[in-house]
Tab-separated table of C-alpha atoms in Angstrom:
chain	number	residue	atom	x	y	z
E	222	MET	CA	169.233	-21.286	6.171
E	223	ASN	CA	169.825	-18.775	3.515
E	224	ASN	CA	167.976	-18.503	0.026
E	225	SER	CA	170.564	-20.424	-1.741
E	226	GLN	CA	170.333	-23.237	0.599
E	227	LEU	CA	166.430	-23.083	0.716
E	228	CYS	CA	166.381	-23.332	-2.968
E	229	GLN	CA	168.544	-26.305	-3.066
E	230	THR	CA	166.477	-28.248	-0.562
E	231	LEU	CA	163.403	-27.236	-2.400
E	232	VAL	CA	164.657	-28.217	-5.874
E	233	LYS	CA	165.834	-31.481	-4.569
E	234	ALA	CA	162.346	-32.198	-3.176
E	235	VAL	CA	161.035	-31.595	-6.782
E	236	GLU	CA	163.677	-33.925	-8.298
E	237	GLU	CA	162.982	-36.586	-5.892
E	238	ALA	CA	159.023	-36.619	-6.015
E	239	ASP	CA	157.917	-40.048	-6.712
E	240	SER	CA	154.216	-39.313	-7.285
E	241	SER	CA	152.002	-36.814	-8.977
E	242	LYS	CA	150.828	-35.604	-5.652
E	243	THR	CA	154.321	-35.153	-4.041
E	244	LEU	CA	155.490	-33.637	-7.287
E	245	LEU	CA	152.532	-31.069	-7.055
E	246	GLU	CA	153.367	-30.309	-3.519
E	247	ALA	CA	157.139	-29.830	-4.166
E	248	VAL	CA	156.480	-27.443	-7.053
E	249	GLN	CA	154.001	-25.505	-5.091
E	250	ASN	CA	156.549	-25.007	-2.126
E	251	LEU	CA	159.247	-24.001	-4.675
E	252	ALA	CA	156.917	-21.539	-6.415
E	253	ASP	CA	155.925	-20.053	-3.041
E	254	ALA	CA	159.369	-19.237	-2.292
E	255	SER	CA	159.669	-16.920	-5.195
E	256	LEU	CA	163.628	-17.466	-5.333
E	257	GLU	CA	165.242	-16.367	-8.638
E	258	GLU	CA	167.440	-19.477	-8.415
E	259	SER	CA	164.400	-21.677	-8.886
E	260	VAL	CA	163.603	-20.337	-12.456
E	261	PRO	CA	165.172	-23.356	-14.308
E	262	THR	CA	163.472	-25.917	-12.014
E	263	LEU	CA	159.994	-24.182	-12.237
E	264	ILE	CA	160.512	-24.013	-16.292
E	265	ALA	CA	161.274	-27.647	-16.306
E	266	ALA	CA	158.102	-28.306	-14.431
E	267	LEU	CA	156.147	-26.713	-17.335
E	268	GLY	CA	157.050	-29.898	-19.349
E	269	TYR	CA	156.013	-32.356	-16.894
E	270	ASN	CA	152.796	-34.365	-17.379
E	271	ASN	CA	151.184	-32.803	-14.435
E	272	PRO	CA	148.766	-29.828	-15.199
E	273	GLY	CA	148.647	-28.950	-11.164
E	274	ALA	CA	152.379	-28.703	-11.034
E	275	ALA	CA	152.518	-26.549	-14.304
E	276	VAL	CA	149.906	-24.210	-12.909
E	277	ALA	CA	151.841	-23.772	-9.621
E	278	ALA	CA	155.129	-23.276	-11.704
E	279	VAL	CA	153.512	-20.585	-13.841
E	280	ASP	CA	152.265	-18.845	-10.647
E	281	GLY	CA	155.859	-18.922	-9.180
E	282	LEU	CA	157.418	-17.663	-12.503
E	283	VAL	CA	155.020	-14.749	-12.524
E	284	LYS	CA	155.836	-13.776	-8.931
E	285	ILE	CA	159.627	-13.914	-9.877
E	286	GLY	CA	158.901	-11.772	-12.847
E	287	LYS	CA	161.650	-10.340	-15.082
E	288	PRO	CA	164.382	-12.834	-14.179
E	289	ALA	CA	162.158	-15.474	-15.761
E	290	VAL	CA	161.573	-13.835	-19.104
E	291	THR	CA	164.597	-14.790	-21.073
E	292	PRO	CA	164.498	-18.495	-19.970
E	293	LEU	CA	160.857	-18.574	-20.893
E	294	LEU	CA	161.347	-17.022	-24.360
E	295	GLU	CA	164.248	-19.525	-24.925
E	296	LEU	CA	161.743	-22.323	-24.134
E	297	ILE	CA	159.294	-21.153	-26.835
E	298	ASP	CA	161.203	-22.610	-29.506
E	299	ASN	CA	161.148	-26.059	-27.729
E	300	TYR	CA	159.208	-28.720	-29.614
E	301	ASN	CA	157.147	-29.630	-26.461
E	302	TYR	CA	154.088	-27.816	-27.275
E	303	GLY	CA	152.657	-28.412	-23.807
E	304	ALA	CA	155.590	-26.513	-22.144
E	305	ARG	CA	155.352	-23.839	-24.694
E	306	ALA	CA	151.820	-23.301	-23.897
E	307	TRP	CA	152.435	-22.770	-20.212
E	308	ALA	CA	155.329	-20.696	-20.967
E	309	VAL	CA	153.085	-18.334	-23.035
E	310	ARG	CA	150.844	-18.246	-19.792
E	311	ALA	CA	153.658	-17.184	-17.728
E	312	LEU	CA	154.830	-14.523	-19.976
E	313	ALA	CA	151.176	-13.212	-20.151
E	314	GLY	CA	151.209	-13.006	-16.348
E	315	ILE	CA	154.521	-11.343	-16.242
E	316	GLY	CA	153.811	-8.430	-18.723
E	317	ASP	CA	157.411	-7.782	-19.756
E	318	PRO	CA	157.605	-6.164	-23.190
E	319	ARG	CA	160.121	-8.707	-24.335
E	320	GLY	CA	157.330	-11.182	-24.469
E	321	LEU	CA	155.152	-9.004	-26.704
E	322	GLU	CA	155.945	-10.911	-29.950
E	323	THR	CA	155.223	-14.148	-28.473
E	324	LEU	CA	151.919	-12.851	-27.089
E	325	LEU	CA	150.876	-11.304	-30.317
E	326	ASP	CA	151.426	-14.409	-32.250
E	327	ALA	CA	149.721	-16.657	-29.580
E	328	ALA	CA	146.630	-14.428	-29.353
E	329	LYS	CA	145.944	-14.538	-33.005
E	330	ASN	CA	147.284	-17.938	-34.105
E	331	ASP	CA	147.567	-20.507	-31.330
E	332	PHE	CA	145.157	-23.617	-31.823
E	333	ALA	CA	144.370	-23.782	-28.019
E	334	LEU	CA	141.741	-21.480	-26.875
E	335	SER	CA	143.166	-21.457	-23.480
E	336	VAL	CA	146.560	-20.116	-24.923
E	337	ARG	CA	144.795	-17.643	-26.964
E	338	ARG	CA	142.784	-16.307	-24.051
E	339	ALA	CA	145.880	-15.945	-21.832
E	340	ALA	CA	147.783	-14.117	-24.563
E	341	ALA	CA	144.851	-11.694	-25.022
E	342	ARG	CA	144.698	-10.924	-21.386
E	343	GLY	CA	148.564	-10.562	-21.281
E	344	LEU	CA	148.369	-7.859	-24.155
E	345	GLY	CA	146.365	-5.608	-21.702
E	346	ILE	CA	148.981	-5.873	-18.925
E	347	ILE	CA	152.241	-5.068	-20.821
E	348	LYS	CA	154.487	-2.831	-18.867
E	349	TRP	CA	154.599	-0.171	-21.670
E	350	GLN	CA	156.466	2.202	-19.493
E	351	GLU	CA	159.550	-0.032	-19.844
E	352	LEU	CA	159.820	0.962	-23.508
E	353	PRO	CA	160.740	4.322	-25.024
E	354	LEU	CA	157.472	6.422	-25.830
E	355	GLU	CA	157.681	6.107	-29.636
E	356	GLU	CA	158.312	2.458	-29.510
E	357	ALA	CA	155.645	1.849	-26.974
E	358	LYS	CA	153.074	3.602	-29.271
E	359	ILE	CA	153.843	1.446	-32.283
E	360	ALA	CA	153.659	-1.759	-30.004
E	361	GLN	CA	150.371	-0.432	-28.530
E	362	GLN	CA	148.942	-0.062	-31.935
E	363	ARG	CA	150.027	-3.603	-32.832
E	364	ALA	CA	148.400	-4.999	-29.646
E	365	TYR	CA	145.285	-3.199	-30.511
E	366	GLU	CA	145.142	-4.577	-34.027
E	367	VAL	CA	145.621	-8.161	-32.686
E	368	LEU	CA	142.951	-7.705	-30.021
E	369	THR	CA	140.335	-6.488	-32.344
E	370	VAL	CA	141.041	-10.040	-34.304
E	371	VAL	CA	140.680	-11.721	-30.875
E	372	CYS	CA	137.301	-10.059	-30.471
E	373	GLN	CA	136.121	-12.004	-33.521
E	374	ASP	CA	137.381	-15.325	-32.378
E	375	PRO	CA	134.844	-18.279	-32.724
E	376	GLU	CA	135.295	-19.046	-28.975
E	377	TRP	CA	133.393	-16.725	-26.647
E	378	VAL	CA	135.830	-17.101	-23.851
E	379	VAL	CA	138.687	-15.947	-26.107
E	380	ARG	CA	136.498	-13.008	-27.193
E	381	TYR	CA	135.797	-12.175	-23.494
E	382	ALA	CA	139.665	-12.065	-23.076
E	383	GLY	CA	139.959	-9.730	-26.010
E	384	VAL	CA	137.292	-7.256	-24.357
E	385	VAL	CA	139.246	-7.268	-21.204
E	386	GLY	CA	142.634	-6.779	-22.866
E	387	LEU	CA	141.158	-3.802	-24.834
E	388	GLU	CA	139.963	-2.216	-21.608
E	389	ARG	CA	143.288	-2.451	-19.865
E	390	LEU	CA	145.133	-1.312	-23.053
E	391	ALA	CA	142.869	1.658	-23.122
E	392	ILE	CA	143.463	2.423	-19.480
E	393	ALA	CA	147.167	2.216	-20.013
E	394	ILE	CA	147.109	4.577	-22.881
E	395	PHE	CA	144.553	7.235	-21.956
E	396	LYS	CA	147.141	10.047	-21.556
E	397	VAL	CA	149.265	9.257	-24.731
E	398	GLN	CA	146.930	7.707	-27.376
E	399	GLY	CA	143.730	9.485	-27.284
E	400	GLU	CA	142.850	8.541	-30.831
E	401	LEU	CA	143.367	4.868	-30.226
E	402	VAL	CA	141.195	4.988	-27.212
E	403	VAL	CA	138.391	6.328	-29.349
E	404	LYS	CA	138.862	3.335	-31.613
E	405	ILE	CA	138.881	0.970	-28.619
E	406	THR	CA	135.680	2.698	-27.245
E	407	SER	CA	133.929	2.131	-30.633
E	408	ASP	CA	135.083	-1.678	-30.717
E	409	LEU	CA	133.657	-2.279	-27.463
E	410	GLU	CA	130.419	-0.593	-28.191
E	411	LYS	CA	130.182	-2.768	-31.349
E	412	VAL	CA	130.724	-5.921	-29.041
E	413	MET	CA	128.120	-4.623	-26.568
E	414	ALA	CA	125.687	-4.230	-29.440
E	415	GLU	CA	126.347	-7.246	-31.757
E	416	ASP	CA	127.939	-10.121	-29.793
E	417	GLU	CA	125.703	-13.269	-29.229
E	418	GLU	CA	126.887	-14.007	-25.927
E	419	VAL	CA	125.072	-12.129	-23.084
E	420	SER	CA	128.064	-12.375	-20.785
E	421	LEU	CA	130.398	-10.723	-23.390
E	422	ARG	CA	127.842	-7.815	-24.040
E	423	THR	CA	127.687	-7.330	-20.255
E	424	ARG	CA	131.503	-7.287	-19.956
E	425	ALA	CA	131.807	-4.798	-22.922
E	426	GLU	CA	129.392	-2.394	-21.189
E	427	LEU	CA	131.386	-2.610	-17.888
E	428	ALA	CA	134.693	-1.868	-19.807
E	429	LEU	CA	132.962	1.161	-21.297
E	430	GLN	CA	131.722	2.307	-17.953
E	431	THR	CA	135.344	1.923	-16.764
E	432	LEU	CA	136.611	3.889	-19.541
E	433	ARG	CA	134.054	6.760	-18.934
E	434	ILE	CA	134.938	6.797	-15.409
E	435	GLU	CA	138.748	7.166	-16.351
E	436	SER	CA	137.875	9.863	-19.001
E	437	ASN	CA	135.924	11.885	-16.437
E	438	GLN	CA	138.628	11.756	-13.784
E	439	LEU	CA	141.209	12.685	-16.430
E	440	ASN	CA	139.054	15.663	-17.286
E	441	GLN	CA	138.707	16.533	-13.723
E	442	ASN	CA	142.427	16.498	-13.151
E	443	ALA	CA	143.107	18.617	-16.120
E	444	SER	CA	140.471	21.264	-14.942
E	445	ARG	CA	142.090	21.261	-11.443
E	446	LEU	CA	145.560	21.873	-13.120
E	447	ARG	CA	144.249	24.775	-15.053
E	448	LEU	CA	142.556	26.251	-12.185
E	449	ASN	CA	145.694	26.002	-10.151
E	450	SER	CA	147.810	27.441	-12.837
E	451	GLN	CA	145.366	30.274	-13.198
E	452	GLN	CA	145.417	30.914	-9.438
E	453	SER	CA	149.165	30.810	-9.241
E	454	THR	CA	149.342	33.281	-12.256
E	455	LYS	CA	146.880	35.599	-10.364
E	456	GLN	CA	148.817	35.410	-7.102
E	457	GLU	CA	152.099	36.128	-9.057
E	458	LYS	CA	150.583	39.227	-10.641
E	459	GLU	CA	149.183	40.617	-7.285
E	460	GLU	CA	152.564	39.907	-5.684
E	461	ASP	CA	154.300	41.823	-8.429
E	462	TYR	CA	151.922	44.514	-8.278
E	463	ALA	CA	152.356	44.902	-4.649
E	464	GLN	CA	156.160	44.882	-4.895
E	465	ARG	CA	156.022	47.642	-7.599
E	466	GLY	CA	153.611	49.568	-5.283
E	467	GLU	CA	156.167	49.242	-2.257
E	468	GLY	CA	158.946	50.409	-4.548
E	469	ARG	CA	157.207	53.495	-5.626
E	470	ARG	CA	156.461	54.320	-1.985
E	471	ASN	CA	160.077	54.036	-1.036
């Protein structure tokens, strides 16, 4: 059985499911197959009144990745809020830059804390390398600004996601946006010192430790490169001197 035939069989099982349990199992099987042809059916499952099936569909769409992004973005304008919320979760997990605008809006404005949380985490794992450098820098600045708003959210679980998003964003931009990393570090220090939730202060402290390790590694790598460059230059000079000396003897 080839992939097309397998997909048809799995899709048919979803369409013919006659109970919540069989629907969940059918969607899980379809999601596990990670077939691009299954995207329309998995997206349809986001709108079913079956949270378990929706979770399985999101997992499947995330595994499929880029081919699912355009259909998901088209769903965002659908009036079915439930499907839209699940679509945001899928886009957050995929990390494609095409979903950036949706994630920025959802992280700051969505009324459901679970959607704001998912969008905030998603802003930390955008695949910035898929954008031109200058465009990526502008987008990273926008993501940073939204994440700082998220860190003021009234729900602590959303603020927690904001801290995670800031940490991941900082790691992603360490080599290209040093000034922004400094701002993120300052924001994390503020959370660690002022947030009322112990778990959030602890998570901010962990993020700062991670960034310090990242900074140390970056500095060590830079030192090695300078040392290697100096050694290469010295060796080239010695070889050049030796060659000139040999030339004189000849």
